[in-house]
Amino acid sequence: AVGGPERKLTDLVIGHYIYQGAITWSPDGKFLLYAGPSENERTRSHVSLLNVETLETKRLPDPSENCQFITFPVLSPDGRTLAEACQLSFGLSSIYVTPFPNGKSRLLIQNKGDLGGLTWSKDGRCLIYALNGELWRIAASGGTPERLWFAQDAQGPVISPTGNRLAYMRSVF
């Protein structure tokens, strides 16, 4: 963004699921997290952590053995918690939170429908996610999700770095 030559970091092979190529930065800018299939497995996806200086890649443990596709990995603003979506099958998905870099995953919520994006609030206290074209907010500690009534046909929510703006794509099929 500030200029200089581009540098290839890795190749991402997109598998059978549209959201496998999602990437996100760690808050300190040292790592990229991305969802994608392993080299010999094109029908499942996992999250990997890429050190942008050394190009070392580490596959992170799946939050559940029942996940077919792991998508939308996002680190909390303080970098201590990973949230990720787990597609159990088409039409059934879950959101997990895991202490980062190591820890036991905890199921935050299970949803009927397909997730269309996931992001943290600026203070790291809640997650905003797109589900079936609607935006929802849930506390990172768990609880009942709250629908955000202003969005329709919503996909890919993101919070601005200052935390005072929410953007999303409106996708109509």
Short mmCIF file of N, CA and C in Angstrom, two decimals:
data_model
loop_
_atom_site.label_atom_id
_atom_site.label_comp_id
_atom_site.label_asym_id
_atom_site.label_seq_id
_atom_site.Cartn_x
_atom_site.Cartn_y
_atom_site.Cartn_z
N ALA A 1 0.81 -1.20 0.00
CA ALA A 1 0.00 0.00 0.00
C ALA A 1 0.85 1.26 0.00
N VAL A 2 2.08 1.18 0.50
CA VAL A 2 2.95 2.36 0.55
C VAL A 2 3.97 2.35 -0.58
N GLY A 3 3.86 1.42 -1.50
CA GLY A 3 4.76 1.36 -2.65
C GLY A 3 5.78 0.25 -2.52
N GLY A 4 6.60 0.11 -3.53
CA GLY A 4 7.61 -0.93 -3.55
C GLY A 4 7.17 -2.09 -4.42
N PRO A 5 8.07 -3.01 -4.65
CA PRO A 5 7.74 -4.13 -5.53
C PRO A 5 6.80 -5.12 -4.83
N GLU A 6 5.96 -5.75 -5.62
CA GLU A 6 5.12 -6.79 -5.05
C GLU A 6 5.95 -8.05 -4.84
N ARG A 7 5.50 -8.88 -3.92
CA ARG A 7 6.22 -10.10 -3.59
C ARG A 7 5.21 -11.21 -3.42
N LYS A 8 5.38 -12.29 -4.16
CA LYS A 8 4.48 -13.43 -4.05
C LYS A 8 4.76 -14.15 -2.74
N LEU A 9 3.70 -14.41 -1.97
CA LEU A 9 3.85 -15.08 -0.68
C LEU A 9 3.56 -16.57 -0.77
N THR A 10 2.52 -16.96 -1.48
CA THR A 10 2.16 -18.37 -1.59
C THR A 10 1.14 -18.53 -2.71
N ASP A 11 0.86 -19.75 -3.05
CA ASP A 11 -0.22 -20.07 -3.99
C ASP A 11 -1.39 -20.60 -3.18
N LEU A 12 -2.58 -20.13 -3.50
CA LEU A 12 -3.79 -20.67 -2.89
C LEU A 12 -4.56 -21.41 -3.96
N VAL A 13 -4.87 -22.64 -3.68
CA VAL A 13 -5.68 -23.44 -4.59
C VAL A 13 -7.09 -23.42 -4.05
N ILE A 14 -8.01 -22.96 -4.86
CA ILE A 14 -9.40 -22.92 -4.43
C ILE A 14 -10.02 -24.28 -4.72
N GLY A 15 -10.67 -24.83 -3.72
CA GLY A 15 -11.29 -26.14 -3.85
C GLY A 15 -12.72 -26.05 -4.33
N HIS A 16 -13.55 -26.92 -3.85
CA HIS A 16 -14.93 -27.01 -4.30
C HIS A 16 -15.86 -26.03 -3.59
N TYR A 17 -15.36 -25.22 -2.70
CA TYR A 17 -16.22 -24.33 -1.94
C TYR A 17 -15.79 -22.90 -2.18
N ILE A 18 -16.72 -22.03 -2.47
CA ILE A 18 -16.42 -20.69 -2.95
C ILE A 18 -15.63 -19.84 -1.96
N TYR A 19 -15.82 -20.01 -0.67
CA TYR A 19 -15.19 -19.12 0.31
C TYR A 19 -13.84 -19.61 0.81
N GLN A 20 -13.27 -20.62 0.23
CA GLN A 20 -12.02 -21.16 0.75
C GLN A 20 -10.85 -20.20 0.63
N GLY A 21 -10.90 -19.24 -0.26
CA GLY A 21 -9.76 -18.38 -0.47
C GLY A 21 -9.70 -17.16 0.42
N ALA A 22 -10.58 -17.02 1.41
CA ALA A 22 -10.59 -15.84 2.27
C ALA A 22 -9.27 -15.70 3.02
N ILE A 23 -8.72 -14.46 3.05
CA ILE A 23 -7.48 -14.20 3.79
C ILE A 23 -7.71 -13.03 4.74
N THR A 24 -6.93 -13.00 5.81
CA THR A 24 -7.01 -11.89 6.78
C THR A 24 -5.65 -11.71 7.44
N TRP A 25 -5.36 -10.49 7.83
CA TRP A 25 -4.11 -10.16 8.52
C TRP A 25 -4.22 -10.39 10.01
N SER A 26 -3.10 -10.71 10.64
CA SER A 26 -3.03 -10.65 12.10
C SER A 26 -2.96 -9.17 12.47
N PRO A 27 -3.41 -8.78 13.67
CA PRO A 27 -3.38 -7.36 14.05
C PRO A 27 -1.99 -6.73 13.99
N ASP A 28 -0.93 -7.52 14.21
CA ASP A 28 0.42 -6.96 14.17
C ASP A 28 1.01 -6.93 12.76
N GLY A 29 0.29 -7.46 11.76
CA GLY A 29 0.74 -7.43 10.39
C GLY A 29 1.85 -8.41 10.06
N LYS A 30 2.15 -9.35 10.96
CA LYS A 30 3.23 -10.30 10.73
C LYS A 30 2.77 -11.59 10.05
N PHE A 31 1.47 -11.85 10.12
CA PHE A 31 0.94 -13.11 9.60
C PHE A 31 -0.30 -12.88 8.76
N LEU A 32 -0.52 -13.77 7.82
CA LEU A 32 -1.77 -13.88 7.10
C LEU A 32 -2.41 -15.20 7.48
N LEU A 33 -3.70 -15.19 7.70
CA LEU A 33 -4.45 -16.42 7.91
C LEU A 33 -5.31 -16.61 6.67
N TYR A 34 -5.38 -17.83 6.20
CA TYR A 34 -6.21 -18.08 5.04
C TYR A 34 -6.86 -19.45 5.13
N ALA A 35 -8.00 -19.55 4.49
CA ALA A 35 -8.73 -20.81 4.44
C ALA A 35 -8.55 -21.39 3.05
N GLY A 36 -8.25 -22.66 3.01
CA GLY A 36 -8.08 -23.33 1.73
C GLY A 36 -7.84 -24.80 1.93
N PRO A 37 -7.91 -25.55 0.84
CA PRO A 37 -7.69 -26.99 0.95
C PRO A 37 -6.21 -27.31 1.14
N SER A 38 -5.95 -28.45 1.75
CA SER A 38 -4.57 -28.92 1.81
C SER A 38 -4.20 -29.43 0.42
N GLU A 39 -2.92 -29.63 0.19
CA GLU A 39 -2.45 -29.99 -1.15
C GLU A 39 -3.10 -31.24 -1.73
N ASN A 40 -3.34 -32.22 -0.88
CA ASN A 40 -3.87 -33.49 -1.39
C ASN A 40 -5.36 -33.66 -1.09
N GLU A 41 -6.02 -32.61 -0.65
CA GLU A 41 -7.40 -32.74 -0.23
C GLU A 41 -8.19 -31.55 -0.75
N ARG A 42 -8.95 -31.72 -1.82
CA ARG A 42 -9.65 -30.61 -2.45
C ARG A 42 -11.10 -30.46 -1.99
N THR A 43 -11.61 -31.39 -1.21
CA THR A 43 -13.02 -31.34 -0.83
C THR A 43 -13.22 -30.87 0.61
N ARG A 44 -12.16 -30.51 1.31
CA ARG A 44 -12.25 -29.96 2.66
C ARG A 44 -11.30 -28.76 2.73
N SER A 45 -11.58 -27.83 3.62
CA SER A 45 -10.66 -26.71 3.78
C SER A 45 -10.27 -26.57 5.24
N HIS A 46 -9.14 -25.93 5.44
CA HIS A 46 -8.56 -25.74 6.76
C HIS A 46 -7.99 -24.32 6.81
N VAL A 47 -7.60 -23.88 7.99
CA VAL A 47 -6.99 -22.56 8.14
C VAL A 47 -5.49 -22.74 8.30
N SER A 48 -4.75 -21.91 7.59
CA SER A 48 -3.29 -21.90 7.69
C SER A 48 -2.83 -20.51 8.09
N LEU A 49 -1.66 -20.49 8.74
CA LEU A 49 -1.03 -19.26 9.21
C LEU A 49 0.27 -19.11 8.43
N LEU A 50 0.42 -17.98 7.75
CA LEU A 50 1.60 -17.73 6.92
C LEU A 50 2.39 -16.56 7.50
N ASN A 51 3.65 -16.81 7.85
CA ASN A 51 4.56 -15.76 8.29
C ASN A 51 5.01 -15.01 7.04
N VAL A 52 4.68 -13.72 6.92
CA VAL A 52 4.97 -13.00 5.68
C VAL A 52 6.45 -12.68 5.51
N GLU A 53 7.25 -12.78 6.56
CA GLU A 53 8.69 -12.54 6.45
C GLU A 53 9.42 -13.82 6.03
N THR A 54 9.15 -14.93 6.73
CA THR A 54 9.87 -16.17 6.47
C THR A 54 9.17 -17.06 5.45
N LEU A 55 7.90 -16.80 5.15
CA LEU A 55 7.04 -17.59 4.27
C LEU A 55 6.75 -18.99 4.84
N GLU A 56 7.05 -19.19 6.11
CA GLU A 56 6.72 -20.44 6.78
C GLU A 56 5.21 -20.52 6.96
N THR A 57 4.65 -21.68 6.63
CA THR A 57 3.21 -21.90 6.75
C THR A 57 2.94 -23.00 7.75
N LYS A 58 1.92 -22.77 8.57
CA LYS A 58 1.52 -23.75 9.58
C LYS A 58 0.01 -23.94 9.48
N ARG A 59 -0.42 -25.19 9.32
CA ARG A 59 -1.85 -25.47 9.32
C ARG A 59 -2.35 -25.48 10.76
N LEU A 60 -3.41 -24.75 11.03
CA LEU A 60 -3.98 -24.69 12.36
C LEU A 60 -4.96 -25.86 12.56
N PRO A 61 -5.12 -26.32 13.79
CA PRO A 61 -6.06 -27.41 14.04
C PRO A 61 -7.49 -26.98 13.71
N ASP A 62 -8.27 -27.91 13.18
CA ASP A 62 -9.68 -27.64 12.92
C ASP A 62 -10.40 -27.49 14.26
N PRO A 63 -11.40 -26.61 14.36
CA PRO A 63 -12.11 -26.44 15.62
C PRO A 63 -12.97 -27.64 15.99
N SER A 64 -13.36 -28.42 14.99
CA SER A 64 -14.18 -29.61 15.22
C SER A 64 -13.88 -30.62 14.11
N GLU A 65 -13.91 -31.87 14.46
CA GLU A 65 -13.70 -32.91 13.45
C GLU A 65 -14.87 -33.00 12.48
N ASN A 66 -16.00 -32.38 12.81
CA ASN A 66 -17.18 -32.43 11.95
C ASN A 66 -17.18 -31.37 10.85
N CYS A 67 -16.21 -30.46 10.87
CA CYS A 67 -16.16 -29.40 9.87
C CYS A 67 -15.77 -29.95 8.50
N GLN A 68 -16.56 -29.62 7.51
CA GLN A 68 -16.20 -29.96 6.13
C GLN A 68 -15.33 -28.85 5.53
N PHE A 69 -15.76 -27.61 5.75
CA PHE A 69 -15.04 -26.45 5.26
C PHE A 69 -14.88 -25.46 6.39
N ILE A 70 -13.68 -24.97 6.56
CA ILE A 70 -13.43 -23.93 7.55
C ILE A 70 -13.20 -22.65 6.75
N THR A 71 -13.94 -21.61 7.09
CA THR A 71 -13.91 -20.39 6.31
C THR A 71 -13.85 -19.18 7.23
N PHE A 72 -13.57 -18.03 6.64
CA PHE A 72 -13.61 -16.73 7.31
C PHE A 72 -12.79 -16.68 8.61
N PRO A 73 -11.53 -17.08 8.59
CA PRO A 73 -10.74 -16.95 9.81
C PRO A 73 -10.46 -15.47 10.10
N VAL A 74 -10.75 -15.03 11.31
CA VAL A 74 -10.47 -13.64 11.69
C VAL A 74 -9.95 -13.61 13.13
N LEU A 75 -8.86 -12.87 13.32
CA LEU A 75 -8.30 -12.69 14.66
C LEU A 75 -8.94 -11.47 15.32
N SER A 76 -9.16 -11.58 16.63
CA SER A 76 -9.69 -10.46 17.40
C SER A 76 -8.71 -9.29 17.32
N PRO A 77 -9.17 -8.07 17.59
CA PRO A 77 -8.29 -6.90 17.50
C PRO A 77 -7.03 -7.01 18.36
N ASP A 78 -7.10 -7.71 19.50
CA ASP A 78 -5.90 -7.87 20.33
C ASP A 78 -5.06 -9.07 19.90
N GLY A 79 -5.52 -9.83 18.90
CA GLY A 79 -4.77 -10.97 18.38
C GLY A 79 -4.80 -12.20 19.25
N ARG A 80 -5.63 -12.24 20.27
CA ARG A 80 -5.61 -13.36 21.21
C ARG A 80 -6.70 -14.41 20.97
N THR A 81 -7.64 -14.12 20.08
CA THR A 81 -8.72 -15.07 19.82
C THR A 81 -8.97 -15.18 18.33
N LEU A 82 -9.06 -16.41 17.86
CA LEU A 82 -9.39 -16.70 16.46
C LEU A 82 -10.86 -17.08 16.39
N ALA A 83 -11.59 -16.44 15.49
CA ALA A 83 -12.96 -16.86 15.18
C ALA A 83 -12.93 -17.43 13.78
N GLU A 84 -13.70 -18.47 13.57
CA GLU A 84 -13.76 -19.08 12.24
C GLU A 84 -15.10 -19.76 12.07
N ALA A 85 -15.52 -19.83 10.83
CA ALA A 85 -16.78 -20.47 10.50
C ALA A 85 -16.50 -21.90 10.07
N CYS A 86 -17.39 -22.77 10.44
CA CYS A 86 -17.28 -24.19 10.13
C CYS A 86 -18.55 -24.59 9.40
N GLN A 87 -18.42 -24.97 8.14
CA GLN A 87 -19.55 -25.50 7.40
C GLN A 87 -19.63 -26.99 7.70
N LEU A 88 -20.70 -27.40 8.36
CA LEU A 88 -20.90 -28.82 8.66
C LEU A 88 -21.43 -29.55 7.44
N SER A 89 -22.30 -28.89 6.72
CA SER A 89 -22.83 -29.34 5.43
C SER A 89 -23.47 -28.11 4.82
N PHE A 90 -23.93 -28.21 3.59
CA PHE A 90 -24.59 -27.06 2.99
C PHE A 90 -25.88 -26.81 3.75
N GLY A 91 -26.01 -25.60 4.26
CA GLY A 91 -27.20 -25.24 5.02
C GLY A 91 -27.05 -25.39 6.53
N LEU A 92 -25.89 -25.81 7.00
CA LEU A 92 -25.67 -25.94 8.44
C LEU A 92 -24.24 -25.50 8.75
N SER A 93 -24.12 -24.46 9.57
CA SER A 93 -22.80 -23.90 9.85
C SER A 93 -22.69 -23.54 11.33
N SER A 94 -21.46 -23.40 11.77
CA SER A 94 -21.16 -23.03 13.16
C SER A 94 -20.08 -21.97 13.18
N ILE A 95 -20.03 -21.22 14.27
CA ILE A 95 -18.93 -20.29 14.50
C ILE A 95 -18.23 -20.75 15.77
N TYR A 96 -16.91 -20.86 15.68
CA TYR A 96 -16.08 -21.26 16.81
C TYR A 96 -15.14 -20.13 17.17
N VAL A 97 -14.77 -20.04 18.43
CA VAL A 97 -13.71 -19.14 18.89
C VAL A 97 -12.66 -19.99 19.59
N THR A 98 -11.39 -19.63 19.37
CA THR A 98 -10.27 -20.39 19.89
C THR A 98 -9.21 -19.44 20.41
N PRO A 99 -8.70 -19.64 21.63
CA PRO A 99 -7.56 -18.82 22.07
C PRO A 99 -6.42 -18.99 21.07
N PHE A 100 -5.76 -17.87 20.72
CA PHE A 100 -4.71 -17.91 19.71
C PHE A 100 -3.38 -17.52 20.35
N PRO A 101 -2.30 -18.24 20.09
CA PRO A 101 -2.13 -19.21 19.03
C PRO A 101 -2.48 -20.65 19.40
N ASN A 102 -2.67 -20.93 20.68
CA ASN A 102 -3.00 -22.30 21.09
C ASN A 102 -4.16 -22.27 22.06
N GLY A 103 -5.01 -23.24 21.96
CA GLY A 103 -6.12 -23.33 22.89
C GLY A 103 -7.22 -24.24 22.36
N LYS A 104 -8.16 -24.53 23.23
CA LYS A 104 -9.27 -25.40 22.87
C LYS A 104 -10.40 -24.58 22.27
N SER A 105 -10.90 -25.00 21.12
CA SER A 105 -11.98 -24.30 20.44
C SER A 105 -13.28 -24.45 21.21
N ARG A 106 -14.08 -23.39 21.14
CA ARG A 106 -15.38 -23.38 21.80
C ARG A 106 -16.43 -23.01 20.77
N LEU A 107 -17.50 -23.81 20.71
CA LEU A 107 -18.62 -23.52 19.82
C LEU A 107 -19.33 -22.27 20.33
N LEU A 108 -19.45 -21.27 19.47
CA LEU A 108 -20.14 -20.04 19.84
C LEU A 108 -21.62 -20.13 19.46
N ILE A 109 -21.90 -20.58 18.23
CA ILE A 109 -23.28 -20.69 17.77
C ILE A 109 -23.34 -21.62 16.57
N GLN A 110 -24.44 -22.32 16.45
CA GLN A 110 -24.70 -23.15 15.27
C GLN A 110 -25.89 -22.52 14.54
N ASN A 111 -25.80 -22.44 13.22
CA ASN A 111 -26.81 -21.76 12.42
C ASN A 111 -27.35 -22.65 11.32
N LYS A 112 -28.61 -22.49 11.01
CA LYS A 112 -29.18 -23.07 9.81
C LYS A 112 -29.01 -22.05 8.71
N GLY A 113 -28.32 -22.43 7.69
CA GLY A 113 -28.03 -21.52 6.59
C GLY A 113 -26.54 -21.44 6.35
N ASP A 114 -26.19 -20.72 5.31
CA ASP A 114 -24.79 -20.57 4.94
C ASP A 114 -24.28 -19.21 5.37
N LEU A 115 -23.13 -19.21 6.02
CA LEU A 115 -22.51 -17.96 6.45
C LEU A 115 -21.91 -17.24 5.25
N GLY A 116 -21.98 -15.93 5.29
CA GLY A 116 -21.45 -15.12 4.20
C GLY A 116 -20.42 -14.12 4.68
N GLY A 117 -19.79 -14.36 5.81
CA GLY A 117 -18.75 -13.47 6.31
C GLY A 117 -18.78 -13.36 7.81
N LEU A 118 -17.66 -12.93 8.37
CA LEU A 118 -17.48 -12.88 9.82
C LEU A 118 -16.44 -11.81 10.13
N THR A 119 -16.70 -10.97 11.14
CA THR A 119 -15.75 -9.94 11.54
C THR A 119 -15.91 -9.63 13.03
N TRP A 120 -14.87 -9.11 13.64
CA TRP A 120 -14.88 -8.73 15.05
C TRP A 120 -15.29 -7.27 15.19
N SER A 121 -15.92 -6.93 16.30
CA SER A 121 -16.12 -5.54 16.65
C SER A 121 -14.76 -4.96 17.05
N LYS A 122 -14.63 -3.65 17.03
CA LYS A 122 -13.36 -3.00 17.34
C LYS A 122 -12.85 -3.36 18.74
N ASP A 123 -13.77 -3.47 19.72
CA ASP A 123 -13.35 -3.79 21.09
C ASP A 123 -13.17 -5.28 21.34
N GLY A 124 -13.46 -6.12 20.34
CA GLY A 124 -13.27 -7.56 20.47
C GLY A 124 -14.30 -8.24 21.35
N ARG A 125 -15.36 -7.54 21.72
CA ARG A 125 -16.37 -8.15 22.59
C ARG A 125 -17.45 -8.91 21.83
N CYS A 126 -17.58 -8.64 20.54
CA CYS A 126 -18.61 -9.37 19.79
C CYS A 126 -18.16 -9.61 18.36
N LEU A 127 -18.88 -10.50 17.73
CA LEU A 127 -18.66 -10.85 16.33
C LEU A 127 -19.90 -10.45 15.54
N ILE A 128 -19.68 -9.99 14.32
CA ILE A 128 -20.77 -9.70 13.41
C ILE A 128 -20.62 -10.67 12.25
N TYR A 129 -21.72 -11.31 11.89
CA TYR A 129 -21.66 -12.28 10.81
C TYR A 129 -22.86 -12.13 9.89
N ALA A 130 -22.66 -12.54 8.64
CA ALA A 130 -23.74 -12.56 7.65
C ALA A 130 -24.26 -13.98 7.56
N LEU A 131 -25.57 -14.11 7.64
CA LEU A 131 -26.23 -15.40 7.54
C LEU A 131 -27.48 -15.24 6.72
N ASN A 132 -27.55 -15.95 5.62
CA ASN A 132 -28.72 -15.91 4.74
C ASN A 132 -29.09 -14.48 4.34
N GLY A 133 -28.09 -13.64 4.09
CA GLY A 133 -28.32 -12.28 3.64
C GLY A 133 -28.63 -11.27 4.73
N GLU A 134 -28.63 -11.69 5.98
CA GLU A 134 -28.88 -10.80 7.11
C GLU A 134 -27.61 -10.67 7.94
N LEU A 135 -27.47 -9.54 8.64
CA LEU A 135 -26.34 -9.36 9.55
C LEU A 135 -26.80 -9.61 10.98
N TRP A 136 -25.93 -10.28 11.72
CA TRP A 136 -26.20 -10.63 13.12
C TRP A 136 -24.99 -10.26 13.96
N ARG A 137 -25.24 -9.99 15.24
CA ARG A 137 -24.18 -9.71 16.21
C ARG A 137 -24.36 -10.67 17.38
N ILE A 138 -23.23 -11.24 17.85
CA ILE A 138 -23.26 -12.12 19.01
C ILE A 138 -22.06 -11.80 19.89
N ALA A 139 -22.25 -11.85 21.19
CA ALA A 139 -21.14 -11.64 22.11
C ALA A 139 -20.11 -12.74 21.95
N ALA A 140 -18.84 -12.39 22.03
CA ALA A 140 -17.77 -13.38 21.90
C ALA A 140 -17.82 -14.39 23.04
N SER A 141 -18.47 -14.04 24.12
CA SER A 141 -18.62 -14.97 25.25
C SER A 141 -19.80 -15.91 25.05
N GLY A 142 -20.62 -15.65 24.05
CA GLY A 142 -21.78 -16.48 23.77
C GLY A 142 -23.07 -15.75 24.09
N GLY A 143 -24.17 -16.43 23.90
CA GLY A 143 -25.47 -15.83 24.18
C GLY A 143 -26.36 -15.85 22.96
N THR A 144 -27.41 -15.05 23.04
CA THR A 144 -28.39 -14.99 21.96
C THR A 144 -27.95 -13.96 20.93
N PRO A 145 -27.92 -14.33 19.65
CA PRO A 145 -27.53 -13.36 18.63
C PRO A 145 -28.62 -12.30 18.44
N GLU A 146 -28.18 -11.12 18.02
CA GLU A 146 -29.09 -10.00 17.77
C GLU A 146 -29.03 -9.66 16.28
N ARG A 147 -30.19 -9.61 15.65
CA ARG A 147 -30.23 -9.25 14.24
C ARG A 147 -30.02 -7.74 14.09
N LEU A 148 -29.19 -7.37 13.11
CA LEU A 148 -29.00 -5.97 12.77
C LEU A 148 -29.95 -5.66 11.61
N TRP A 149 -30.96 -4.90 11.87
CA TRP A 149 -32.09 -4.76 10.95
C TRP A 149 -31.83 -3.87 9.75
N PHE A 150 -30.72 -3.17 9.69
CA PHE A 150 -30.49 -2.24 8.60
C PHE A 150 -29.94 -2.88 7.33
N ALA A 151 -29.48 -4.10 7.39
CA ALA A 151 -28.82 -4.71 6.24
C ALA A 151 -29.75 -5.73 5.58
N GLN A 152 -29.67 -5.80 4.26
CA GLN A 152 -30.37 -6.84 3.54
C GLN A 152 -29.48 -7.35 2.41
N ASP A 153 -29.58 -8.61 2.10
CA ASP A 153 -28.74 -9.25 1.07
C ASP A 153 -27.26 -9.06 1.40
N ALA A 154 -26.90 -9.11 2.68
CA ALA A 154 -25.56 -8.77 3.16
C ALA A 154 -24.59 -9.95 3.06
N GLN A 155 -23.37 -9.64 2.67
CA GLN A 155 -22.25 -10.58 2.61
C GLN A 155 -20.99 -9.84 3.03
N GLY A 156 -20.03 -10.56 3.57
CA GLY A 156 -18.69 -10.02 3.82
C GLY A 156 -18.61 -8.80 4.71
N PRO A 157 -19.20 -8.81 5.89
CA PRO A 157 -19.10 -7.63 6.75
C PRO A 157 -17.67 -7.38 7.22
N VAL A 158 -17.29 -6.10 7.31
CA VAL A 158 -15.98 -5.71 7.86
C VAL A 158 -16.17 -4.44 8.69
N ILE A 159 -15.42 -4.36 9.76
CA ILE A 159 -15.42 -3.19 10.64
C ILE A 159 -14.18 -2.36 10.29
N SER A 160 -14.33 -1.04 10.24
CA SER A 160 -13.20 -0.16 9.94
C SER A 160 -12.17 -0.24 11.09
N PRO A 161 -10.91 0.07 10.81
CA PRO A 161 -9.89 0.03 11.87
C PRO A 161 -10.21 0.94 13.05
N THR A 162 -10.93 2.03 12.83
CA THR A 162 -11.29 2.92 13.93
C THR A 162 -12.50 2.39 14.69
N GLY A 163 -13.21 1.42 14.12
CA GLY A 163 -14.33 0.80 14.81
C GLY A 163 -15.64 1.54 14.72
N ASN A 164 -15.68 2.66 13.98
CA ASN A 164 -16.91 3.43 13.93
C ASN A 164 -17.72 3.23 12.65
N ARG A 165 -17.29 2.30 11.80
CA ARG A 165 -18.02 2.04 10.56
C ARG A 165 -18.06 0.55 10.27
N LEU A 166 -19.18 0.14 9.71
CA LEU A 166 -19.37 -1.23 9.25
C LEU A 166 -19.67 -1.17 7.76
N ALA A 167 -18.95 -1.97 6.98
CA ALA A 167 -19.23 -2.07 5.55
C ALA A 167 -19.60 -3.52 5.26
N TYR A 168 -20.41 -3.71 4.24
CA TYR A 168 -20.76 -5.04 3.79
C TYR A 168 -21.10 -4.95 2.31
N MET A 169 -21.05 -6.09 1.65
CA MET A 169 -21.45 -6.17 0.26
C MET A 169 -22.93 -6.53 0.20
N ARG A 170 -23.63 -5.94 -0.72
CA ARG A 170 -25.01 -6.34 -0.96
C ARG A 170 -24.99 -7.22 -2.18
N SER A 171 -25.39 -8.46 -2.01
CA SER A 171 -25.29 -9.45 -3.08
C SER A 171 -26.68 -10.00 -3.38
N VAL A 172 -27.15 -9.74 -4.59
CA VAL A 172 -28.48 -10.21 -5.00
C VAL A 172 -28.30 -11.21 -6.14
N PHE A 173 -28.87 -12.38 -5.96
CA PHE A 173 -28.77 -13.44 -6.97
C PHE A 173 -30.03 -13.46 -7.80
#
